[in-house]
PDB file of C-alpha atoms in Angstrom:
ATOM      1  CA  UNK Q 997       0.000   0.000   0.000  1.00 54.00           C
ATOM      2  CA  UNK Q 998       1.341   3.473  -0.880  1.00 79.00           C
ATOM      3  CA  UNK Q 999       2.110   5.910   1.909  1.00 78.00           C
ATOM      4  CA  UNK Q1000      -0.418   8.460   0.620  1.00 82.00           C
ATOM      5  CA  UNK Q1001      -3.211   5.883   0.534  1.00 87.00           C
ATOM      6  CA  UNK Q1002      -2.330   4.693   4.031  1.00 81.00           C
ATOM      7  CA  UNK Q1003      -2.402   8.263   5.357  1.00 80.00           C
ATOM      8  CA  UNK Q1004      -5.761   8.882   3.688  1.00 86.00           C
ATOM      9  CA  UNK Q1005      -7.204   5.854   5.466  1.00 86.00           C
ATOM     10  CA  UNK Q1006      -5.769   7.033   8.787  1.00 84.00           C
ATOM     11  CA  UNK Q1007      -7.224  10.502   8.270  1.00 85.00           C
ATOM     12  CA  UNK Q1008     -10.782   9.406   7.570  1.00 88.00           C
ATOM     13  CA  UNK Q1009     -10.904   6.478   9.984  1.00 86.00           C
ATOM     14  CA  UNK Q1010     -10.365   8.787  12.931  1.00 86.00           C
ATOM     15  CA  UNK Q1011     -13.543   9.474  14.888  1.00 90.00           C
ATOM     16  CA  UNK Q1012     -12.460  13.047  15.571  1.00 91.00           C
ATOM     17  CA  UNK Q1013     -12.323  13.737  11.833  1.00 92.00           C
ATOM     18  CA  UNK Q1014     -15.863  12.452  11.384  1.00 93.00           C
ATOM     19  CA  UNK Q1015     -17.182  14.505  14.309  1.00 95.00           C
ATOM     20  CA  UNK Q1016     -15.616  17.733  13.051  1.00 95.00           C
ATOM     21  CA  UNK Q1017     -16.760  17.252   9.450  1.00 95.00           C
ATOM     22  CA  UNK Q1018     -20.313  16.429  10.538  1.00 96.00           C
ATOM     23  CA  UNK Q1019     -20.289  19.533  12.745  1.00 96.00           C
ATOM     24  CA  UNK Q1020     -19.151  21.624   9.774  1.00 97.00           C
ATOM     25  CA  UNK Q1021     -21.983  20.301   7.624  1.00 97.00           C
ATOM     26  CA  UNK Q1022     -24.524  20.974  10.378  1.00 97.00           C
ATOM     27  CA  UNK Q1023     -23.308  24.557  10.828  1.00 97.00           C
ATOM     28  CA  UNK Q1024     -23.452  25.233   7.102  1.00 97.00           C
ATOM     29  CA  UNK Q1025     -26.861  23.590   6.758  1.00 97.00           C
ATOM     30  CA  UNK Q1026     -28.245  25.656   9.655  1.00 97.00           C
ATOM     31  CA  UNK Q1027     -26.889  28.832   8.051  1.00 96.00           C
ATOM     32  CA  UNK Q1028     -28.445  28.048   4.677  1.00 96.00           C
ATOM     33  CA  UNK Q1029     -31.811  27.055   6.152  1.00 96.00           C
ATOM     34  CA  UNK Q1030     -31.855  30.127   8.387  1.00 94.00           C
ATOM     35  CA  UNK Q1031     -31.052  32.393   5.439  1.00 93.00           C
ATOM     36  CA  UNK Q1032     -33.839  30.822   3.393  1.00 94.00           C
ATOM     37  CA  UNK Q1033     -36.576  31.162   6.004  1.00 92.00           C
ATOM     38  CA  UNK Q1034     -35.515  34.587   7.320  1.00 91.00           C
ATOM     39  CA  UNK Q1035     -35.767  36.279   3.912  1.00 90.00           C
ATOM     40  CA  UNK Q1036     -38.474  36.747   1.331  1.00 87.00           C
ATOM     41  CA  UNK Q1037     -38.747  37.994  -2.210  1.00 86.00           C
ATOM     42  CA  UNK Q1038     -39.842  41.616  -2.471  1.00 84.00           C
ATOM     43  CA  UNK Q1039     -42.704  42.428  -4.837  1.00 80.00           C
ATOM     44  CA  UNK Q1040     -45.442  45.013  -5.252  1.00 83.00           C
ATOM     45  CA  UNK Q1041     -47.311  43.702  -2.204  1.00 85.00           C
ATOM     46  CA  UNK Q1042     -44.304  44.075   0.111  1.00 83.00           C
ATOM     47  CA  UNK Q1043     -43.501  47.548  -1.277  1.00 86.00           C
ATOM     48  CA  UNK Q1044     -47.092  48.720  -0.776  1.00 89.00           C
ATOM     49  CA  UNK Q1045     -47.114  47.384   2.795  1.00 89.00           C
ATOM     50  CA  UNK Q1046     -43.815  49.126   3.572  1.00 88.00           C
ATOM     51  CA  UNK Q1047     -45.095  52.432   2.167  1.00 89.00           C
ATOM     52  CA  UNK Q1048     -48.292  52.117   4.190  1.00 90.00           C
ATOM     53  CA  UNK Q1049     -46.336  51.447   7.383  1.00 90.00           C
ATOM     54  CA  UNK Q1050     -44.001  54.378   6.708  1.00 89.00           C
ATOM     55  CA  UNK Q1051     -46.973  56.700   6.082  1.00 89.00           C
ATOM     56  CA  UNK Q1052     -48.729  55.486   9.243  1.00 91.00           C
ATOM     57  CA  UNK Q1053     -45.622  56.128  11.335  1.00 91.00           C
ATOM     58  CA  UNK Q1054     -45.229  59.569   9.745  1.00 88.00           C
ATOM     59  CA  UNK Q1055     -48.825  60.538  10.517  1.00 89.00           C
ATOM     60  CA  UNK Q1056     -48.442  59.265  14.069  1.00 91.00           C
ATOM     61  CA  UNK Q1057     -45.311  61.390  14.476  1.00 89.00           C
ATOM     62  CA  UNK Q1058     -47.150  64.466  13.133  1.00 87.00           C
ATOM     63  CA  UNK Q1059     -49.939  63.974  15.679  1.00 89.00           C
ATOM     64  CA  UNK Q1060     -47.445  63.437  18.498  1.00 89.00           C
ATOM     65  CA  UNK Q1061     -45.471  66.589  17.652  1.00 85.00           C
ATOM     66  CA  UNK Q1062     -48.659  68.653  17.365  1.00 85.00           C
ATOM     67  CA  UNK Q1063     -49.821  67.419  20.764  1.00 86.00           C
ATOM     68  CA  UNK Q1064     -46.409  68.137  22.286  1.00 84.00           C
ATOM     69  CA  UNK Q1065     -46.437  71.677  20.866  1.00 82.00           C
ATOM     70  CA  UNK Q1066     -49.897  72.340  22.246  1.00 83.00           C
ATOM     71  CA  UNK Q1067     -48.861  71.069  25.666  1.00 84.00           C
ATOM     72  CA  UNK Q1068     -45.741  73.241  25.515  1.00 82.00           C
ATOM     73  CA  UNK Q1069     -47.795  76.350  24.665  1.00 79.00           C
ATOM     74  CA  UNK Q1070     -50.161  75.587  27.520  1.00 80.00           C
ATOM     75  CA  UNK Q1071     -47.286  75.234  29.975  1.00 77.00           C
ATOM     76  CA  UNK Q1072     -45.358  78.240  28.595  1.00 75.00           C
ATOM     77  CA  UNK Q1073     -47.866  80.946  27.651  1.00 75.00           C
ATOM     78  CA  UNK Q1074     -46.353  83.926  25.934  1.00 69.00           C
ATOM     79  CA  UNK Q1075     -43.226  81.989  24.880  1.00 72.00           C
ATOM     80  CA  UNK Q1076     -44.242  80.515  21.551  1.00 71.00           C
ATOM     81  CA  UNK Q1077     -40.652  80.511  20.255  1.00 73.00           C
ATOM     82  CA  UNK Q1078     -39.706  77.892  22.828  1.00 71.00           C
ATOM     83  CA  UNK Q1079     -42.308  75.538  21.383  1.00 77.00           C
ATOM     84  CA  UNK Q1080     -41.587  76.156  17.705  1.00 77.00           C
ATOM     85  CA  UNK Q1081     -39.628  73.019  16.867  1.00 77.00           C
ATOM     86  CA  UNK Q1082     -39.688  71.559  13.350  1.00 82.00           C
ATOM     87  CA  UNK Q1083     -42.418  69.226  12.205  1.00 83.00           C
ATOM     88  CA  UNK Q1084     -41.586  65.693  11.032  1.00 86.00           C
ATOM     89  CA  UNK Q1085     -40.736  65.332   7.360  1.00 87.00           C
ATOM     90  CA  UNK Q1086     -41.875  62.487   5.084  1.00 85.00           C
ATOM     91  CA  UNK Q1087     -38.213  61.964   4.186  1.00 84.00           C
ATOM     92  CA  UNK Q1088     -37.625  60.946   7.801  1.00 85.00           C
ATOM     93  CA  UNK Q1089     -39.774  57.869   7.171  1.00 88.00           C
ATOM     94  CA  UNK Q1090     -38.302  56.232   4.086  1.00 88.00           C
ATOM     95  CA  UNK Q1091     -40.381  53.222   3.119  1.00 86.00           C
ATOM     96  CA  UNK Q1092     -37.253  51.188   2.338  1.00 84.00           C
ATOM     97  CA  UNK Q1093     -36.566  51.053   6.079  1.00 86.00           C
ATOM     98  CA  UNK Q1094     -39.758  49.057   6.503  1.00 86.00           C
ATOM     99  CA  UNK Q1095     -39.076  46.537   3.767  1.00 84.00           C
ATOM    100  CA  UNK Q1096     -38.839  42.855   4.767  1.00 84.00           C
ATOM    101  CA  UNK Q1097     -35.442  41.155   4.857  1.00 87.00           C
ATOM    102  CA  UNK Q1098     -34.391  39.918   1.437  1.00 88.00           C
ATOM    103  CA  UNK Q1099     -31.200  38.223   0.230  1.00 91.00           C
ATOM    104  CA  UNK Q1100     -29.167  40.310  -2.212  1.00 92.00           C
ATOM    105  CA  UNK Q1101     -26.668  37.963  -3.840  1.00 94.00           C
ATOM    106  CA  UNK Q1102     -24.331  40.712  -5.027  1.00 93.00           C
ATOM    107  CA  UNK Q1103     -24.154  42.494  -1.674  1.00 91.00           C
ATOM    108  CA  UNK Q1104     -24.337  39.625   0.808  1.00 94.00           C
ATOM    109  CA  UNK Q1105     -22.688  36.589  -0.760  1.00 96.00           C
ATOM    110  CA  UNK Q1106     -19.081  37.719  -0.007  1.00 96.00           C
ATOM    111  CA  UNK Q1107     -19.965  37.482   3.692  1.00 95.00           C
ATOM    112  CA  UNK Q1108     -21.261  33.949   3.147  1.00 97.00           C
ATOM    113  CA  UNK Q1109     -18.029  32.991   1.368  1.00 97.00           C
ATOM    114  CA  UNK Q1110     -16.084  34.292   4.359  1.00 96.00           C
ATOM    115  CA  UNK Q1111     -18.283  32.317   6.747  1.00 97.00           C
ATOM    116  CA  UNK Q1112     -17.619  29.137   4.768  1.00 97.00           C
ATOM    117  CA  UNK Q1113     -13.868  29.822   4.766  1.00 97.00           C
ATOM    118  CA  UNK Q1114     -13.727  30.523   8.515  1.00 96.00           C
ATOM    119  CA  UNK Q1115     -15.683  27.369   9.404  1.00 97.00           C
ATOM    120  CA  UNK Q1116     -13.510  25.195   7.162  1.00 97.00           C
ATOM    121  CA  UNK Q1117     -10.323  26.877   8.417  1.00 97.00           C
ATOM    122  CA  UNK Q1118     -11.287  26.026  11.993  1.00 95.00           C
ATOM    123  CA  UNK Q1119     -11.979  22.439  10.976  1.00 96.00           C
ATOM    124  CA  UNK Q1120      -8.669  22.209   9.095  1.00 96.00           C
ATOM    125  CA  UNK Q1121      -6.748  23.510  12.110  1.00 96.00           C
ATOM    126  CA  UNK Q1122      -8.357  21.055  14.535  1.00 95.00           C
ATOM    127  CA  UNK Q1123      -8.176  18.019  12.255  1.00 95.00           C
ATOM    128  CA  UNK Q1124      -4.624  18.844  11.182  1.00 92.00           C
ATOM    129  CA  UNK Q1125      -3.447  19.174  14.774  1.00 92.00           C
ATOM    130  CA  UNK Q1126      -5.180  15.967  15.836  1.00 91.00           C
ATOM    131  CA  UNK Q1127      -4.044  14.042  12.747  1.00 88.00           C
ATOM    132  CA  UNK Q1128      -0.359  14.258  13.604  1.00 86.00           C
ATOM    133  CA  UNK Q1129      -0.531  15.067  17.322  1.00 81.00           C
ATOM    134  CA  UNK Q1130      -2.378  11.901  18.278  1.00 73.00           C
ATOM    135  CA  UNK Q1131       0.169   9.732  16.454  1.00 74.00           C
ATOM    136  CA  UNK Q1132       3.055  11.396  18.241  1.00 68.00           C
ATOM    137  CA  UNK Q1133       1.306  11.010  21.572  1.00 67.00           C
ATOM    138  CA  UNK Q1134       0.306   7.365  21.080  1.00 65.00           C
ATOM    139  CA  UNK Q1135       3.585   6.169  19.588  1.00 60.00           C
ATOM    140  CA  UNK Q1136       2.021   5.561  16.197  1.00 62.00           C
ATOM    141  CA  UNK Q1137       4.602   7.805  14.535  1.00 64.00           C
ATOM    142  CA  UNK Q1138       7.416   5.520  15.725  1.00 64.00           C
ATOM    143  CA  UNK Q1139       5.663   2.486  14.251  1.00 61.00           C
ATOM    144  CA  UNK Q1140       5.084   4.341  11.000  1.00 63.00           C
ATOM    145  CA  UNK Q1141       8.765   5.255  10.735  1.00 62.00           C
ATOM    146  CA  UNK Q1142       9.743   1.632  11.304  1.00 59.00           C
ATOM    147  CA  UNK Q1143       7.638   0.749   8.251  1.00 60.00           C
ATOM    148  CA  UNK Q1144       8.823   3.746   6.206  1.00 61.00           C
ATOM    149  CA  UNK Q1145      12.086   5.056   7.752  1.00 65.00           C
ATOM    150  CA  UNK Q1146      12.127   8.380   5.912  1.00 71.00           C
ATOM    151  CA  UNK Q1147      11.218  11.142   8.302  1.00 72.00           C
ATOM    152  CA  UNK Q1148      10.609  14.081   5.982  1.00 80.00           C
ATOM    153  CA  UNK Q1149       8.796  11.926   3.437  1.00 79.00           C
ATOM    154  CA  UNK Q1150       6.449  10.579   6.099  1.00 78.00           C
ATOM    155  CA  UNK Q1151       5.671  13.981   7.634  1.00 83.00           C
ATOM    156  CA  UNK Q1152       5.454  15.684   4.243  1.00 83.00           C
ATOM    157  CA  UNK Q1153       3.079  13.038   2.908  1.00 87.00           C
ATOM    158  CA  UNK Q1154       0.826  13.359   5.950  1.00 89.00           C
ATOM    159  CA  UNK Q1155       0.701  17.128   5.467  1.00 92.00           C
ATOM    160  CA  UNK Q1156       0.109  16.827   1.720  1.00 93.00           C
ATOM    161  CA  UNK Q1157      -2.745  14.349   2.245  1.00 93.00           C
ATOM    162  CA  UNK Q1158      -4.369  16.640   4.812  1.00 94.00           C
ATOM    163  CA  UNK Q1159      -4.103  19.758   2.655  1.00 96.00           C
ATOM    164  CA  UNK Q1160      -5.055  17.925  -0.530  1.00 95.00           C
ATOM    165  CA  UNK Q1161      -8.276  16.572   0.928  1.00 95.00           C
ATOM    166  CA  UNK Q1162      -9.190  19.910   2.494  1.00 96.00           C
ATOM    167  CA  UNK Q1163      -8.538  21.656  -0.810  1.00 97.00           C
ATOM    168  CA  UNK Q1164     -10.907  19.266  -2.548  1.00 96.00           C
ATOM    169  CA  UNK Q1165     -13.482  19.568   0.241  1.00 96.00           C
ATOM    170  CA  UNK Q1166     -13.326  23.369   0.126  1.00 97.00           C
ATOM    171  CA  UNK Q1167     -13.798  23.458  -3.646  1.00 97.00           C
ATOM    172  CA  UNK Q1168     -16.704  21.007  -3.472  1.00 97.00           C
ATOM    173  CA  UNK Q1169     -18.471  22.809  -0.627  1.00 97.00           C
ATOM    174  CA  UNK Q1170     -17.740  26.150  -2.294  1.00 96.00           C
ATOM    175  CA  UNK Q1171     -19.539  25.029  -5.449  1.00 97.00           C
ATOM    176  CA  UNK Q1172     -22.497  23.720  -3.425  1.00 97.00           C
ATOM    177  CA  UNK Q1173     -22.516  26.889  -1.308  1.00 97.00           C
ATOM    178  CA  UNK Q1174     -22.685  29.042  -4.423  1.00 97.00           C
ATOM    179  CA  UNK Q1175     -25.525  26.985  -5.852  1.00 96.00           C
ATOM    180  CA  UNK Q1176     -27.489  27.092  -2.597  1.00 96.00           C
ATOM    181  CA  UNK Q1177     -27.268  30.850  -2.172  1.00 96.00           C
ATOM    182  CA  UNK Q1178     -27.945  31.494  -5.838  1.00 96.00           C
ATOM    183  CA  UNK Q1179     -31.150  29.500  -5.353  1.00 96.00           C
ATOM    184  CA  UNK Q1180     -31.974  31.464  -2.181  1.00 95.00           C
ATOM    185  CA  UNK Q1181     -31.395  34.758  -3.986  1.00 94.00           C
ATOM    186  CA  UNK Q1182     -33.535  33.637  -6.925  1.00 93.00           C
ATOM    187  CA  UNK Q1183     -36.441  32.409  -4.804  1.00 91.00           C
ATOM    188  CA  UNK Q1184     -36.216  34.605  -1.692  1.00 90.00           C
ATOM    189  CA  UNK Q1185     -34.208  37.629  -2.778  1.00 89.00           C
ATOM    190  CA  UNK Q1186     -32.653  39.238  -5.803  1.00 90.00           C
ATOM    191  CA  UNK Q1187     -29.873  38.569  -8.312  1.00 90.00           C
ATOM    192  CA  UNK Q1188     -29.957  42.061  -9.805  1.00 89.00           C
ATOM    193  CA  UNK Q1189     -26.729  43.654 -11.084  1.00 89.00           C
ATOM    194  CA  UNK Q1190     -24.937  40.305 -11.301  1.00 91.00           C
ATOM    195  CA  UNK Q1191     -22.278  40.649 -13.996  1.00 92.00           C
ATOM    196  CA  UNK Q1192     -19.266  38.672 -15.101  1.00 92.00           C
ATOM    197  CA  UNK Q1193     -17.065  40.966 -13.031  1.00 94.00           C
ATOM    198  CA  UNK Q1194     -19.094  40.243  -9.900  1.00 94.00           C
ATOM    199  CA  UNK Q1195     -18.760  36.493 -10.404  1.00 96.00           C
ATOM    200  CA  UNK Q1196     -15.026  36.936 -10.957  1.00 96.00           C
ATOM    201  CA  UNK Q1197     -14.815  38.865  -7.681  1.00 95.00           C
ATOM    202  CA  UNK Q1198     -16.679  36.032  -5.938  1.00 96.00           C
ATOM    203  CA  UNK Q1199     -14.192  33.563  -7.389  1.00 96.00           C
ATOM    204  CA  UNK Q1200     -11.190  35.554  -6.153  1.00 96.00           C
ATOM    205  CA  UNK Q1201     -12.748  35.838  -2.701  1.00 96.00           C
ATOM    206  CA  UNK Q1202     -13.257  32.081  -2.735  1.00 96.00           C
ATOM    207  CA  UNK Q1203      -9.595  31.524  -3.644  1.00 97.00           C
ATOM    208  CA  UNK Q1204      -8.512  33.709  -0.735  1.00 97.00           C
ATOM    209  CA  UNK Q1205     -10.816  31.650   1.458  1.00 97.00           C
ATOM    210  CA  UNK Q1206      -9.193  28.460   0.161  1.00 97.00           C
ATOM    211  CA  UNK Q1207      -5.772  29.883   1.027  1.00 97.00           C
ATOM    212  CA  UNK Q1208      -7.018  30.636   4.548  1.00 97.00           C
ATOM    213  CA  UNK Q1209      -8.170  27.022   4.939  1.00 97.00           C
ATOM    214  CA  UNK Q1210      -4.824  25.666   3.697  1.00 97.00           C
ATOM    215  CA  UNK Q1211      -2.859  27.979   5.997  1.00 96.00           C
ATOM    216  CA  UNK Q1212      -4.965  26.995   9.024  1.00 96.00           C
ATOM    217  CA  UNK Q1213      -4.533  23.293   8.307  1.00 95.00           C
ATOM    218  CA  UNK Q1214      -0.785  23.609   7.746  1.00 96.00           C
ATOM    219  CA  UNK Q1215      -0.222  25.705  10.888  1.00 95.00           C
ATOM    220  CA  UNK Q1216      -2.304  23.395  13.093  1.00 94.00           C
ATOM    221  CA  UNK Q1217      -0.474  20.350  11.735  1.00 92.00           C
ATOM    222  CA  UNK Q1218       2.971  21.934  12.118  1.00 92.00           C
ATOM    223  CA  UNK Q1219       2.357  23.205  15.653  1.00 92.00           C
ATOM    224  CA  UNK Q1220       1.166  19.785  16.824  1.00 90.00           C
ATOM    225  CA  UNK Q1221       4.172  18.158  15.163  1.00 87.00           C
ATOM    226  CA  UNK Q1222       6.554  20.592  16.858  1.00 86.00           C
ATOM    227  CA  UNK Q1223       5.078  19.859  20.271  1.00 81.00           C
ATOM    228  CA  UNK Q1224       4.421  16.188  19.423  1.00 79.00           C
ATOM    229  CA  UNK Q1225       0.969  16.555  20.922  1.00 80.00           C
ATOM    230  CA  UNK Q1226      -2.399  17.899  19.764  1.00 80.00           C
ATOM    231  CA  UNK Q1227      -2.501  20.084  22.857  1.00 81.00           C
ATOM    232  CA  UNK Q1228       0.503  22.042  21.593  1.00 82.00           C
ATOM    233  CA  UNK Q1229      -1.505  23.492  18.706  1.00 85.00           C
ATOM    234  CA  UNK Q1230      -4.562  24.138  20.850  1.00 86.00           C
ATOM    235  CA  UNK Q1231      -2.434  25.717  23.571  1.00 89.00           C
ATOM    236  CA  UNK Q1232      -0.720  27.938  21.020  1.00 86.00           C
ATOM    237  CA  UNK Q1233      -4.128  29.055  19.743  1.00 88.00           C
ATOM    238  CA  UNK Q1234      -5.310  29.921  23.260  1.00 88.00           C
ATOM    239  CA  UNK Q1235      -2.006  31.639  23.971  1.00 88.00           C
ATOM    240  CA  UNK Q1236      -2.319  33.708  20.810  1.00 86.00           C
ATOM    241  CA  UNK Q1237      -5.778  34.820  21.873  1.00 86.00           C
ATOM    242  CA  UNK Q1238      -4.551  35.852  25.320  1.00 88.00           C
ATOM    243  CA  UNK Q1239      -1.530  37.607  23.796  1.00 88.00           C
ATOM    244  CA  UNK Q1240      -3.770  39.493  21.384  1.00 85.00           C
ATOM    245  CA  UNK Q1241      -5.923  40.787  24.226  1.00 87.00           C
ATOM    246  CA  UNK Q1242      -2.845  41.823  26.195  1.00 89.00           C
ATOM    247  CA  UNK Q1243      -1.242  43.588  23.237  1.00 84.00           C
ATOM    248  CA  UNK Q1244      -4.485  45.411  22.450  1.00 84.00           C
ATOM    249  CA  UNK Q1245      -4.853  46.645  26.032  1.00 87.00           C
ATOM    250  CA  UNK Q1246      -1.196  47.698  26.263  1.00 86.00           C
ATOM    251  CA  UNK Q1247      -1.405  49.484  22.912  1.00 81.00           C
ATOM    252  CA  UNK Q1248      -4.414  51.442  24.140  1.00 80.00           C
ATOM    253  CA  UNK Q1249      -2.700  52.323  27.421  1.00 83.00           C
ATOM    254  CA  UNK Q1250       0.434  53.389  25.542  1.00 80.00           C
ATOM    255  CA  UNK Q1251      -1.613  55.666  23.308  1.00 76.00           C
ATOM    256  CA  UNK Q1252      -0.881  53.790  20.086  1.00 78.00           C
ATOM    257  CA  UNK Q1253      -2.788  55.228  17.148  1.00 82.00           C
ATOM    258  CA  UNK Q1254      -4.239  52.027  15.737  1.00 84.00           C
ATOM    259  CA  UNK Q1255      -4.482  49.301  18.421  1.00 83.00           C
ATOM    260  CA  UNK Q1256      -7.019  47.300  16.369  1.00 84.00           C
ATOM    261  CA  UNK Q1257      -4.351  46.737  13.718  1.00 83.00           C
ATOM    262  CA  UNK Q1258      -2.544  44.390  16.149  1.00 83.00           C
ATOM    263  CA  UNK Q1259      -5.455  41.945  16.290  1.00 87.00           C
ATOM    264  CA  UNK Q1260      -5.091  38.800  14.163  1.00 88.00           C
ATOM    265  CA  UNK Q1261      -8.833  38.592  13.305  1.00 89.00           C
ATOM    266  CA  UNK Q1262      -8.568  42.019  11.677  1.00 91.00           C
ATOM    267  CA  UNK Q1263      -5.795  40.693   9.451  1.00 92.00           C
ATOM    268  CA  UNK Q1264      -8.003  37.784   8.424  1.00 93.00           C
ATOM    269  CA  UNK Q1265     -10.809  40.269   7.729  1.00 94.00           C
ATOM    270  CA  UNK Q1266      -8.496  42.349   5.533  1.00 94.00           C
ATOM    271  CA  UNK Q1267      -7.434  39.198   3.679  1.00 95.00           C
ATOM    272  CA  UNK Q1268     -10.998  38.149   2.890  1.00 95.00           C
ATOM    273  CA  UNK Q1269     -12.521  41.599   2.243  1.00 94.00           C
ATOM    274  CA  UNK Q1270      -9.421  43.110   0.554  1.00 93.00           C
ATOM    275  CA  UNK Q1271      -8.864  45.789   3.202  1.00 92.00           C
ATOM    276  CA  UNK Q1272      -9.574  46.824   6.756  1.00 91.00           C
ATOM    277  CA  UNK Q1273      -9.697  50.472   7.784  1.00 90.00           C
ATOM    278  CA  UNK Q1274      -8.633  51.561  11.266  1.00 87.00           C
ATOM    279  CA  UNK Q1275      -9.279  55.099  12.520  1.00 85.00           C
ATOM    280  CA  UNK Q1276      -7.573  57.203  15.170  1.00 79.00           C
ATOM    281  CA  UNK Q1277     -10.465  59.207  16.588  1.00 76.00           C
ATOM    282  CA  UNK Q1278      -8.131  61.223  18.809  1.00 76.00           C
ATOM    283  CA  UNK Q1279      -6.764  62.999  15.728  1.00 74.00           C
ATOM    284  CA  UNK Q1280      -8.413  65.639  13.560  1.00 76.00           C
ATOM    285  CA  UNK Q1281      -7.632  66.614   9.983  1.00 74.00           C
ATOM    286  CA  UNK Q1282      -9.879  69.606   9.407  1.00 70.00           C
ATOM    287  CA  UNK Q1283     -11.163  70.655   6.016  1.00 71.00           C
ATOM    288  CA  UNK Q1284     -13.906  73.071   5.014  1.00 66.00           C
ATOM    289  CA  UNK Q1285     -15.699  70.391   3.008  1.00 70.00           C
ATOM    290  CA  UNK Q1286     -15.734  67.425   5.378  1.00 69.00           C
ATOM    291  CA  UNK Q1287     -14.987  68.966   8.750  1.00 70.00           C
ATOM    292  CA  UNK Q1288     -12.853  67.003  11.202  1.00 78.00           C
ATOM    293  CA  UNK Q1289     -11.572  63.745   9.706  1.00 78.00           C
ATOM    294  CA  UNK Q1290      -9.599  61.236  11.844  1.00 80.00           C
ATOM    295  CA  UNK Q1291      -6.333  59.682  10.719  1.00 80.00           C
ATOM    296  CA  UNK Q1292      -6.836  56.404   8.885  1.00 84.00           C
ATOM    297  CA  UNK Q1293      -4.688  53.304   8.430  1.00 87.00           C
ATOM    298  CA  UNK Q1294      -5.627  50.814   5.719  1.00 90.00           C
ATOM    299  CA  UNK Q1295      -4.574  47.187   6.141  1.00 91.00           C
ATOM    300  CA  UNK Q1296      -4.580  45.632   2.655  1.00 93.00           C
ATOM    301  CA  UNK Q1297      -4.935  42.028   1.540  1.00 94.00           C
ATOM    302  CA  UNK Q1298      -1.476  42.125  -0.054  1.00 95.00           C
ATOM    303  CA  UNK Q1299       0.190  42.916   3.275  1.00 93.00           C
ATOM    304  CA  UNK Q1300      -1.810  40.316   5.173  1.00 94.00           C
ATOM    305  CA  UNK Q1301      -1.235  37.727   2.444  1.00 95.00           C
ATOM    306  CA  UNK Q1302       2.544  38.114   2.614  1.00 95.00           C
ATOM    307  CA  UNK Q1303       2.399  37.962   6.420  1.00 93.00           C
ATOM    308  CA  UNK Q1304       0.322  34.769   6.381  1.00 93.00           C
ATOM    309  CA  UNK Q1305       2.718  33.190   3.896  1.00 95.00           C
ATOM    310  CA  UNK Q1306       5.801  34.084   5.956  1.00 96.00           C
ATOM    311  CA  UNK Q1307       4.282  32.787   9.209  1.00 93.00           C
ATOM    312  CA  UNK Q1308       3.175  29.556   7.540  1.00 95.00           C
ATOM    313  CA  UNK Q1309       6.570  28.921   5.945  1.00 95.00           C
ATOM    314  CA  UNK Q1310       8.374  29.565   9.233  1.00 95.00           C
ATOM    315  CA  UNK Q1311       6.150  27.269  11.306  1.00 94.00           C
ATOM    316  CA  UNK Q1312       6.025  24.450   8.745  1.00 93.00           C
ATOM    317  CA  UNK Q1313       9.765  24.798   8.141  1.00 92.00           C
ATOM    318  CA  UNK Q1314      10.432  24.568  11.873  1.00 91.00           C
ATOM    319  CA  UNK Q1315       8.343  21.399  12.135  1.00 88.00           C
ATOM    320  CA  UNK Q1316      10.239  19.787   9.239  1.00 85.00           C
ATOM    321  CA  UNK Q1317      13.576  20.806  10.753  1.00 88.00           C
ATOM    322  CA  UNK Q1318      12.548  19.362  14.134  1.00 82.00           C
ATOM    323  CA  UNK Q1319      11.438  16.140  12.456  1.00 79.00           C
ATOM    324  CA  UNK Q1320      14.827  15.817  10.792  1.00 74.00           C
ATOM    325  CA  UNK Q1321      16.981  16.710  13.788  1.00 68.00           C
ATOM    326  CA  UNK Q1322      15.200  15.482  16.924  1.00 62.00           C
ATOM    327  CA  UNK Q1323      15.156  11.957  18.287  1.00 56.00           C
ATOM    328  CA  UNK Q1324      12.024   9.901  17.688  1.00 57.00           C
ATOM    329  CA  UNK Q1325      11.061   8.796  21.189  1.00 54.00           C
TER     330      UNK Q1325
END
């Protein structure tokens, strides 16, 4: 039996893998079902109802203001100016605010792509860490190296099998995800303004999501291999979260301009949505046209992409180096 085929069997025979993948499918199914039943297609009936509700609220506001003015005049005779506040305007009650929730494929699907990527990235991290960490912990890695005494080939094949299957799973679920939400938009929302450029943008967002899944799987795998235990990867994840909170608090106390830029989730956001803007509201750039504008820092997907690549290469490289140099005990 080839090493790749043996690793594939090990990957999918693990109960933890099955539990995580089933959980992923349940989360995605719940999201799709919730999106379907929480939205509806907007037609003439819904528009008429929204306009009627907006008009009713406007008339109610007019009556309320008139009553308040009369009460004010009664309580303050001879001081009419104090009670002369403006009447409500119809523009204050835009009927679009009263429209039912509908699914706009062009506007909302990028968020759904990101949700899919984040869920799969979490699954890849956990399964990757468990895939190699449990074998180190149980002594299975020693037995495997007795059968195939090539350290880097064994570890590299395990990593390649993990990332290969998650790449295929991400592409498959991505295609199904697109079909599901296209159906939801067609039946319960709108597909207006969908052009070839929009679909291309969706595809590029999906590719960035795929890269996020691959990076998460590789980092989880490499961290568990470095520590020779699944808990190493999970502990590193918890430690990163605690460190992020500490850095954010210290940056605020130190008066740093953009403390949010130190948070890893913001980097992931910038990667998926192309950029993330951070503002320093303690600053003021005054102009006659726009008034006081705060300083702004833009975190771009190019910067975050290079950072993710460097971190991944360093961690995976360290795990391969440790596999080559350390004793197998």
